[in-house]
Coordinates of C-alpha atoms in Angstrom, one line a residue:
X1 CA -17.5 22.6 -21.7
X2 CA -15.3 20.6 -24.1
X3 CA -16.7 17.6 -25.7
X4 CA -14.9 14.7 -26.4
X5 CA -15.4 11.7 -28.3
X6 CA -16.9 8.9 -26.4
X7 CA -14.5 5.6 -27.6
X8 CA -16.9 2.8 -26.5
X9 CA -20.1 4.4 -28.1
X10 CA -19.1 6.9 -31.0
X11 CA -21.5 9.2 -29.0
X12 CA -20.0 12.8 -28.0
X13 CA -19.9 13.5 -23.9
X14 CA -19.4 16.6 -22.3
X15 CA -15.6 17.3 -20.2
X16 CA -15.6 20.0 -17.9
X17 CA -12.4 21.9 -17.4
X18 CA -11.4 22.8 -13.8
X19 CA -8.2 24.9 -12.9
X20 CA -6.3 22.0 -10.2
X21 CA -7.1 21.8 -7.0
X22 CA -4.3 23.3 -4.5
X23 CA -3.6 20.0 -2.3
X24 CA -2.9 21.6 1.0
X25 CA -6.8 23.7 1.0
X26 CA -8.1 22.1 4.2
X27 CA -11.4 23.3 3.4
X28 CA -11.5 20.8 0.6
X29 CA -9.5 17.6 1.9
X30 CA -11.0 18.3 5.4
X31 CA -9.8 16.0 8.6
X32 CA -8.3 13.7 5.9
X33 CA -4.6 15.4 4.6
X34 CA -2.6 18.0 7.3
X35 CA 0.1 19.2 5.3
X36 CA -0.5 17.1 2.5
X37 CA -0.4 13.6 5.0
X38 CA -3.1 11.7 5.7
X39 CA -4.2 11.8 9.5
X40 CA -7.1 9.8 9.3
X41 CA -7.5 6.9 11.5
X42 CA -7.2 3.8 9.8
X43 CA -4.9 1.6 8.2
X44 CA -3.4 3.4 4.7
X45 CA -2.3 -0.6 3.5
X46 CA -4.6 -2.6 3.7
X47 CA -8.6 -3.0 5.4
X48 CA -6.6 -5.2 8.7
X49 CA -4.7 -7.7 9.1
X50 CA -4.7 -11.0 11.3
X51 CA -8.7 -11.4 10.3
X52 CA -10.2 -14.4 8.2
X53 CA -13.2 -13.0 6.1
X54 CA -15.1 -15.0 4.2
X55 CA -17.3 -11.7 1.9
X56 CA -16.3 -8.6 1.2
X57 CA -17.8 -5.3 1.0
X58 CA -18.4 -2.3 -1.5
X59 CA -19.6 1.0 -0.4
X60 CA -20.5 3.3 -3.3
X61 CA -21.0 6.7 -3.2
X62 CA -22.5 8.6 -6.2
X63 CA -21.3 12.2 -5.7
X64 CA -21.7 15.8 -7.7
X65 CA -20.1 19.0 -6.8
X66 CA -19.2 16.6 -3.5
X67 CA -15.6 18.6 -2.9
X68 CA -16.3 20.3 0.2
X69 CA -18.5 17.2 1.7
X70 CA -16.2 14.1 0.3
X71 CA -13.8 13.9 2.7
X72 CA -16.1 13.8 6.0
X73 CA -18.0 11.1 4.1
X74 CA -15.0 8.9 3.3
X75 CA -13.5 9.4 7.0
X76 CA -16.6 8.6 8.4
X77 CA -16.8 5.4 5.9
X78 CA -13.1 5.0 6.5
X79 CA -14.0 5.4 10.7
X80 CA -16.7 2.7 10.0
X81 CA -15.8 0.4 8.0
X82 CA -12.7 -1.5 9.2
X83 CA -15.0 -2.5 12.4
X84 CA -17.9 -4.6 10.3
X85 CA -15.0 -6.0 7.9
X86 CA -11.2 -6.6 7.2
X87 CA -12.3 -6.8 3.2
X88 CA -13.7 -3.3 2.1
X89 CA -13.5 -0.6 -1.0
X90 CA -15.1 2.8 -1.3
X91 CA -15.7 3.5 -4.6
X92 CA -16.4 7.0 -5.3
X93 CA -18.9 7.9 -8.9
X94 CA -18.0 11.4 -9.5
X95 CA -21.2 12.2 -11.6
X96 CA -19.3 14.9 -13.8
X97 CA -18.8 17.2 -11.0
X98 CA -18.1 20.8 -12.5
X99 CA -16.3 21.6 -9.1
X100 CA -13.0 20.7 -7.6
X101 CA -14.7 16.9 -7.0
X102 CA -12.4 14.4 -9.3
X103 CA -9.4 16.0 -7.7
X104 CA -10.7 15.0 -3.9
X105 CA -11.4 12.1 -4.5
X106 CA -8.1 11.4 -6.9
X107 CA -6.0 12.9 -4.0
X108 CA -7.7 10.7 -1.1
X109 CA -7.4 7.9 -3.0
X110 CA -3.5 8.7 -3.1
X111 CA -4.0 7.9 0.7
X112 CA -5.9 5.1 1.0
X113 CA -5.9 2.0 -0.8
X114 CA -9.8 1.0 0.2
X115 CA -11.3 4.2 -1.8
X116 CA -10.7 4.1 -5.7
X117 CA -12.5 6.3 -8.1
X118 CA -14.5 6.5 -11.5
X119 CA -15.9 9.8 -13.2
X120 CA -19.2 10.2 -15.6
X121 CA -17.5 13.2 -18.2
X122 CA -20.4 14.7 -17.7
X123 CA -23.9 14.7 -15.8
X124 CA -26.1 11.7 -16.3
X125 CA -27.9 11.3 -13.1
X126 CA -27.5 9.6 -10.0
X127 CA -29.3 6.1 -11.2
X128 CA -26.1 6.0 -14.1
X129 CA -23.8 6.7 -11.0
X130 CA -25.0 4.0 -9.0
X131 CA -25.0 1.6 -12.5
X132 CA -21.4 2.3 -13.1
X133 CA -20.3 2.0 -9.2
X134 CA -22.0 -1.6 -9.8
X135 CA -20.2 -2.9 -12.8
X136 CA -17.3 -1.3 -10.9
X137 CA -17.5 -3.4 -7.8
X138 CA -15.5 -6.7 -6.6
X139 CA -17.3 -7.1 -3.2
X140 CA -19.6 -10.4 -2.4
X141 CA -22.2 -7.4 -0.3
X142 CA -22.9 -3.7 -2.0
X143 CA -23.9 -0.9 0.0
X144 CA -25.0 2.2 -2.0
X145 CA -24.6 5.4 0.0
X146 CA -27.1 8.5 -0.9
X147 CA -24.8 11.7 -0.9
X148 CA -27.1 13.7 0.6
X149 CA -27.3 11.0 3.6
X150 CA -25.1 10.7 6.4
X151 CA -23.5 7.4 7.1
X152 CA -25.5 6.0 9.1
X153 CA -23.7 2.9 10.7
X154 CA -26.5 1.4 11.9
X155 CA -27.3 0.4 8.3
X156 CA -23.7 -0.9 7.5
X157 CA -24.3 -3.1 9.9
X158 CA -27.4 -4.5 9.4
X159 CA -27.1 -5.0 5.7
X160 CA -23.5 -6.8 6.6
X161 CA -25.7 -8.7 8.8
X162 CA -28.0 -9.7 6.5
X163 CA -25.6 -10.9 4.0
X164 CA -26.0 -14.7 5.0
X165 CA -29.8 -14.8 4.6
X166 CA -29.8 -16.0 1.5
X167 CA -27.5 -18.9 2.0

């Protein structure tokens, strides 16, 4: 890894350099991209139209070396979230992956504006990735999706239903 100064703290952060990802590689981009075009069944320009929503939902997805699984995770979230709320975002926090996770995430974000990506220059751990995600989300309700766990629709729906309990 190369070392670069971190502008905010003056400390040095590591930076892992990986060769560019082949965007036509369907193994990495999975069901999301075929022949360079998005193919997930979701509106790429907005979450949903014509629906009034009072609160928004953010899903924080901390990942590390997830190039082969990230597309599937994003696909599942994009299939479920529009049914829960019209106003949502997915924030992928790449915790210093040494594979092509960053490139896969950024390529997907080109097709799906609901997907935002941020990256740690080197591995800081899941807690730091979650903290980074929480600082960058815009949602009124935030769900942290464990990288290793399957997306559970029932958990997302239950979280969304609990949003009025504090009122």
